[in-house]
Coordinates of C-alpha atoms and ligand atoms in Angstrom, one line a residue:
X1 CA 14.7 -39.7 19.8
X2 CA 14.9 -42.1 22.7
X3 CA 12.1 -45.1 22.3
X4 CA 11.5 -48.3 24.5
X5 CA 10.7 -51.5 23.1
X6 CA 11.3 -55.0 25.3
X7 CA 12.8 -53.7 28.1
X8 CA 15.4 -51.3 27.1
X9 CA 15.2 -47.4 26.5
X10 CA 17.5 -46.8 22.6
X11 CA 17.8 -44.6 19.7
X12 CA 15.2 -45.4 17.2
X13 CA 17.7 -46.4 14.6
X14 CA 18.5 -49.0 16.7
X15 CA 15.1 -50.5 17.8
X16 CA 14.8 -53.5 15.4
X17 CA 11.7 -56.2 15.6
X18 CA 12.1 -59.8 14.0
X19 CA 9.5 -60.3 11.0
X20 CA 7.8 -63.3 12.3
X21 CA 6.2 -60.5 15.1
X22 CA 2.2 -61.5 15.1
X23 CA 1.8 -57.6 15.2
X24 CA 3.6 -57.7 11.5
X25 CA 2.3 -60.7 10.2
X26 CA -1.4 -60.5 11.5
X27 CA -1.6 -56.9 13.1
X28 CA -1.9 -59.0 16.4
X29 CA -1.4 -56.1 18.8
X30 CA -3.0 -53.2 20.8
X31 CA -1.8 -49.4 21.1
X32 CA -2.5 -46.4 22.8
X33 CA -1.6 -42.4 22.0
X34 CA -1.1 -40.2 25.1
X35 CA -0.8 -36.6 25.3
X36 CA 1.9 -35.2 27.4
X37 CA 1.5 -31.6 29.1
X38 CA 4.0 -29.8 30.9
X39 CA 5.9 -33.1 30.9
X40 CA 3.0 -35.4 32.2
X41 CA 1.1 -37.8 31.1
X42 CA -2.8 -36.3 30.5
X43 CA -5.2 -38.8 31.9
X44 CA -2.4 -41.6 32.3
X45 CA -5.1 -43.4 34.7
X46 CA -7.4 -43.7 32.5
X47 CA -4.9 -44.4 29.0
X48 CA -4.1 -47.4 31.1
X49 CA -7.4 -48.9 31.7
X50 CA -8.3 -48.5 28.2
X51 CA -5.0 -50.6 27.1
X52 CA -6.2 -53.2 29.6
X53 CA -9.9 -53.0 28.0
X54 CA -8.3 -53.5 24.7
X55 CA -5.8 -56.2 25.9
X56 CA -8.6 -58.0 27.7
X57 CA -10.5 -57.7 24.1
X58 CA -7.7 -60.0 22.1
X59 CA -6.9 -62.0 25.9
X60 CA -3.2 -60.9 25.7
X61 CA -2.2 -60.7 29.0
X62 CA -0.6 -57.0 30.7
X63 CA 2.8 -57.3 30.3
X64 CA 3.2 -54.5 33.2
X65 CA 1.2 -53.7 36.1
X66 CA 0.3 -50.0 36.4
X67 CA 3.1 -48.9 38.9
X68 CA 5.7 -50.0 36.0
X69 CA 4.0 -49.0 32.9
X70 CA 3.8 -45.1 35.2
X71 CA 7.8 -45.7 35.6
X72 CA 8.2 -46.7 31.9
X73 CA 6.2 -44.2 30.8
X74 CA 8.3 -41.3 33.0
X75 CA 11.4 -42.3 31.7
X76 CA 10.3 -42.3 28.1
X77 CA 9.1 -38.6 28.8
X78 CA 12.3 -38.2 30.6
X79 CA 14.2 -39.3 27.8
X80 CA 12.6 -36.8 24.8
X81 CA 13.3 -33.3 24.4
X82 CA 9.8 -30.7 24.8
X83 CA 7.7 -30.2 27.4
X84 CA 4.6 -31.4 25.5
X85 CA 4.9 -34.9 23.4
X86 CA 2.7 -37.8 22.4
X87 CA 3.3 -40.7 23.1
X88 CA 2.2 -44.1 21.4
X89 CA 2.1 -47.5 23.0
X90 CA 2.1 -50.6 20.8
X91 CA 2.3 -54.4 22.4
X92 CA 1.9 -57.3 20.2
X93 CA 1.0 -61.0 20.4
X94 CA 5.1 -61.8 20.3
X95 CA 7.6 -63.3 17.9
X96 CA 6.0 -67.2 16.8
X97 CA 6.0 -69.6 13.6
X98 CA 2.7 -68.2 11.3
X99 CA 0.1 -69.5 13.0
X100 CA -3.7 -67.5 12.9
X101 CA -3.8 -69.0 16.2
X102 CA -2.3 -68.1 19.7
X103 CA 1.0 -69.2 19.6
X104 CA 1.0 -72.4 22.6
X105 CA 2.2 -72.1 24.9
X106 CA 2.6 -68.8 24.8
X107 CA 5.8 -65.9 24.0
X108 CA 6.6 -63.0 25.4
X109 CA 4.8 -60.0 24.0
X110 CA 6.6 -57.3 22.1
X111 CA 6.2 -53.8 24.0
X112 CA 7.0 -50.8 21.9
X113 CA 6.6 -47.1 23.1
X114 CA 8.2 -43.5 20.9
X115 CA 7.6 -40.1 21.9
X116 CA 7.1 -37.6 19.2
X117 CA 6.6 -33.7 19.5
X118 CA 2.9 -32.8 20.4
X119 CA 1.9 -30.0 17.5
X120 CA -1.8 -29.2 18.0
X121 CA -3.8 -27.6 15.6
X122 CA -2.7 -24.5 14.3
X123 CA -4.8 -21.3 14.9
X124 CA -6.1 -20.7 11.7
X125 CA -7.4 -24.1 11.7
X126 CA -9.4 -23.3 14.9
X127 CA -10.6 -20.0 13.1
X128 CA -11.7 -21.7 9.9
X129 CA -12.7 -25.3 11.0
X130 CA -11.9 -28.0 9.0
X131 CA -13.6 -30.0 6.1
X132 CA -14.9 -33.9 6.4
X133 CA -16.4 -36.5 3.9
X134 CA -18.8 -39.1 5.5
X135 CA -18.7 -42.8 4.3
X136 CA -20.1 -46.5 5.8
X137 CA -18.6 -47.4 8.7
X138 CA -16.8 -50.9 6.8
X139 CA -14.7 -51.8 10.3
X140 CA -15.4 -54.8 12.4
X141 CA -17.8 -55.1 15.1
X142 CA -15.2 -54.5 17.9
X143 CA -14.1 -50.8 17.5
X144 CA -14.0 -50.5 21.3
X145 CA -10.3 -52.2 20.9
X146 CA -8.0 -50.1 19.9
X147 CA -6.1 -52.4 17.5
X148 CA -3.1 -52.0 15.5
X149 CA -4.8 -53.5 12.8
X150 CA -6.2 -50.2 11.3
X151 CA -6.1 -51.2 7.6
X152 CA -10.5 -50.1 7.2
X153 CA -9.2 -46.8 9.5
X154 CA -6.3 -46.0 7.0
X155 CA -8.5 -46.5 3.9
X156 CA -11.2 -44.4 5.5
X157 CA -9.1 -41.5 6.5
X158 CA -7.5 -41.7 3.3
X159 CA -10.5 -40.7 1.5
X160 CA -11.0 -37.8 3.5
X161 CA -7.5 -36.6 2.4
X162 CA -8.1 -37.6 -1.7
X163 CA -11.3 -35.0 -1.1
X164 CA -8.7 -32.5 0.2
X165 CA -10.8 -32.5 3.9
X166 CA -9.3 -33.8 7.5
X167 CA -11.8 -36.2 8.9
X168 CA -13.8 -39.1 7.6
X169 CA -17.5 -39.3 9.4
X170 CA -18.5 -42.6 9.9
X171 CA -22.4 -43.8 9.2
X172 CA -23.4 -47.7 10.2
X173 CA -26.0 -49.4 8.8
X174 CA -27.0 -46.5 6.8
X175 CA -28.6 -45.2 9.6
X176 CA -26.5 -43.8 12.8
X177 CA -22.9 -41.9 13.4
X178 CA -20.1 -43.9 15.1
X179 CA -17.4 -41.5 14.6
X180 CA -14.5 -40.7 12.8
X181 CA -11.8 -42.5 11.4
X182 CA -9.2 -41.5 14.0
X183 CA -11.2 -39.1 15.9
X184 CA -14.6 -38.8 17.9
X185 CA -17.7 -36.6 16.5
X186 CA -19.7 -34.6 18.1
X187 CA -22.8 -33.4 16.8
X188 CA -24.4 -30.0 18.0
X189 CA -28.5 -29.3 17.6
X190 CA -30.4 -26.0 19.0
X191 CA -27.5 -25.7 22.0
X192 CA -27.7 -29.2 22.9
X193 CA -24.4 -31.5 22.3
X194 CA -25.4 -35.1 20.9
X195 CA -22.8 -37.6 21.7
X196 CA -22.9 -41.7 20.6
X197 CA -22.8 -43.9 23.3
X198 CA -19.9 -45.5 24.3
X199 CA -20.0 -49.4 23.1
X200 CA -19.0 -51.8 20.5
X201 CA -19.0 -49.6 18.1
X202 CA -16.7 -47.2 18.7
X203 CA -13.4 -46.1 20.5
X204 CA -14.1 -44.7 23.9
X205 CA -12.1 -41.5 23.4
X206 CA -10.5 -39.9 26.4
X207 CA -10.8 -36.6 24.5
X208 CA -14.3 -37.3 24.2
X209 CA -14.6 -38.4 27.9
X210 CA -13.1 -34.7 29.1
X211 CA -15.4 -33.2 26.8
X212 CA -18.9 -34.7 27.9
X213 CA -17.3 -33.9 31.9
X214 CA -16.3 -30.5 31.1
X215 CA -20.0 -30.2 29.3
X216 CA -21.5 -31.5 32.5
X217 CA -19.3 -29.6 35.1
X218 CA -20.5 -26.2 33.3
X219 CA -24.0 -26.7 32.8
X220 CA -23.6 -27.6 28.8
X221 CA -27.2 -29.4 27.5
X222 CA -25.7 -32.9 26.0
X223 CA -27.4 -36.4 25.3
X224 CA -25.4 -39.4 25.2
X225 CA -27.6 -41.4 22.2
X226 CA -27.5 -42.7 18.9
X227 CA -26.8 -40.0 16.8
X228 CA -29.0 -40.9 13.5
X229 CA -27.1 -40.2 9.7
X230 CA -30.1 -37.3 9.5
X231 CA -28.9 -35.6 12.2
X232 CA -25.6 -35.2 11.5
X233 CA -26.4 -33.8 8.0
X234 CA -28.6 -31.2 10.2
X235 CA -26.2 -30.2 12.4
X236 CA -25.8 -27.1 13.4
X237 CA -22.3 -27.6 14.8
X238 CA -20.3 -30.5 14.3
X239 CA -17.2 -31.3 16.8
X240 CA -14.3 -33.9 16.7
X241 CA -12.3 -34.8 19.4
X242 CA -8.6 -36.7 19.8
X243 CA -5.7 -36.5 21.5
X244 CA -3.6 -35.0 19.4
X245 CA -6.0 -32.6 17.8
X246 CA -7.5 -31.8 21.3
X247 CA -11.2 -29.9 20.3
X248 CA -12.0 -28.4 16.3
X249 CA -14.9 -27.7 14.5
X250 CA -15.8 -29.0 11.3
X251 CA -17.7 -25.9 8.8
X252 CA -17.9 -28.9 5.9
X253 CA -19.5 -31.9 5.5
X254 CA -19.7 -33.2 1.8
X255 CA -18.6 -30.2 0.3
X256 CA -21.6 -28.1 2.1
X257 CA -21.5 -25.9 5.4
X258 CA -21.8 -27.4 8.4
X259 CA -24.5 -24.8 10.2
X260 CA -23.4 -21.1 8.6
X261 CA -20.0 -23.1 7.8
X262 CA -18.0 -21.3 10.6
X263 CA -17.4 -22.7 13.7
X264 CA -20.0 -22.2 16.2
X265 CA -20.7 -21.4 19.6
X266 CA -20.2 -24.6 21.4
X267 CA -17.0 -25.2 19.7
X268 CA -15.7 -21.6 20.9
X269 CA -16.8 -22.5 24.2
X270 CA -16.2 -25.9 24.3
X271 CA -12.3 -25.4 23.1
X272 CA -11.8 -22.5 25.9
X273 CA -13.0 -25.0 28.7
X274 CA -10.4 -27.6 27.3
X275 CA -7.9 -25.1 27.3
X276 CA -8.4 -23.7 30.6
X277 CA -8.2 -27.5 32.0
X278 CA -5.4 -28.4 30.5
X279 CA -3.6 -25.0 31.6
X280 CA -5.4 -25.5 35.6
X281 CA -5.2 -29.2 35.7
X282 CA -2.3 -30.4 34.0
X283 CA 0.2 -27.7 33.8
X284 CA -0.4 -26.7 37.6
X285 CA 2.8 -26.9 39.2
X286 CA 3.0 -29.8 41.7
X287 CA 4.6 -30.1 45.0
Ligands
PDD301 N1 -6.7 -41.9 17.5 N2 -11.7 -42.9 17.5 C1 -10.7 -43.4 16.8 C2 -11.0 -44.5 15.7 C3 -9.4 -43.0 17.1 O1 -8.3 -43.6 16.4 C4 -9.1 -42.0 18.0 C5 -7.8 -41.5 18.4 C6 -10.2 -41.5 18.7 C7 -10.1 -40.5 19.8 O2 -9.6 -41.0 21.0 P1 -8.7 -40.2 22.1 O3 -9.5 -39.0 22.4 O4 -8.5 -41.1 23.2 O5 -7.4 -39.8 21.3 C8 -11.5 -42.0 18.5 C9 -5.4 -41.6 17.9 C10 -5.1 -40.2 18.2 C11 -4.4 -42.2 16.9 O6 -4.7 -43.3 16.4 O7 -3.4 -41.6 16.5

């Protein structure tokens, strides 16, 4: 397994990081996770604007302009065995004496990128759905970054997997869905697909983007609103979306069924549009 970090493409047993990193010491970084088809980067476009909307969010300055992250990011593909990978993206604040604050004047940031083998989710998960728990929605008020700090995203998830179920469903204030702990949710109500707006509170998926074009694009009734706590309990469909899990229903919520607790229509539809993209747009042979 070939990775990158500061410059130079190595084995992973040789990639080494000093301990006084900021992303080590105070989680002082930003990431990204990008789906690779047919040996190209899905979306790469728009992966790249949302780092530079999360690096803008803690003022770290791009370390590469797009034409050399798209070279970086060709030669780490080029470097890793299978046609379809993810691959993750990490850059942190740098190497500096403990200090909360910025270290002045400033270091050089510490750019990280692995490929690992893309395994989607198996077909009797698409058959059965999966299970989720719901719980408050504890993270800071700046989800839209997507931060390596993810200590509130590991505990969350985590207690999704204690209750033997995949997602955690996120509820603010008591009152409205955000999403999931490492995913986007989708709630379905009489054909119509609800989907929380994209802002503060919450990551702006690029799973979930393809899904509200492909619903669009096909004539598929959705609303982009707050999505209140009531409604997700009354769903009669419930949908998460990421990049490495692509489109899957959940049946459970809380230990009851989601709708009749099998996946429903819009998910059967939804996940054969998603499909047929992926297999029209990005494995199309090109010139
Ligand atoms: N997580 N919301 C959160 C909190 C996430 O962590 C993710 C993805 C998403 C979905 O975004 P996208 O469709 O762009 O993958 C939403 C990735 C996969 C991860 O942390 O591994």
């Amino acid at each position: 397994m070939t990775v990158y970090l500061n410059g130079q493409f190595m084995p992973i047993e040789e990639a080494r990081v000093p301990v006084l990193d900021r992303g080590f010491i105070f989680g002082d970084g930003v990431y990204e996770v990008i789906p690779v088809y047919s040996r190209r980067a899905f979306r790469l476009a728009e992966h790249l604007q949302r780092l530079q909307h999360s690096l803008d969010g803690i003022r770290l300055p791009n370390p590469h302009s797009e034409p050399e992250w798209t070279r970086l990011i060709n030669a780490l593909i080029a470097g890793n065995d299978g046609e379809d990978q993810y691959l993750y993206l990490h850059i942190t604040r740098g190497v500096a004496r403990r200090d909360h604050a910025f270290p002045n004047p400033p270091v050089a940031p510490t750019v990280f990128m692995m490929s690992s083998p893309l395994t989607t989710p198996p077909t009797a998960l698409l058959h059965s759905g999966v299970s989720a728990v719901s719980a408050p929605d504890n993270r800071w008020l700046r989800c839209d970054i997507k931060a390596i700090a993810l200590l509130p995203n590991v505990l969350l998830r985590q207690m999704a997997v204690d209750a033997g179920a995949a997602e955690t469903i996120l509820i603010r204030d008591n009152d409205f869905m955000t999403e999931g702990a490492a995913s986007n949710i989708f709630v379905v109500k009489s054909g119509t697909l609800l989907a929380p707006p994209k802002d503060n509170l919450m990551l702006p998926g690029i799973t979930y983007d393809v899904v509200l074009e492909l619903a669009a694009a096909n004539n598929i009734p959705y609303q982009v609103r707050r999505v209140a706590k009531e409604e997700v309990f009354d769903a009669d469909e419930l949908l998460l979306t990421s990049s490495t899990k692509e489109v899957l229903a959940i049946t459970t919520l809380d230990g009851k069924p989601v709708g009749d607790g099998k996946p429903g229509a819009m998910f059967t539809r939804m996940y054969t549009l998603y499909q047929d993209y992926k297999r029209d747009v990005m494995r199309k042979k090109q010139d």
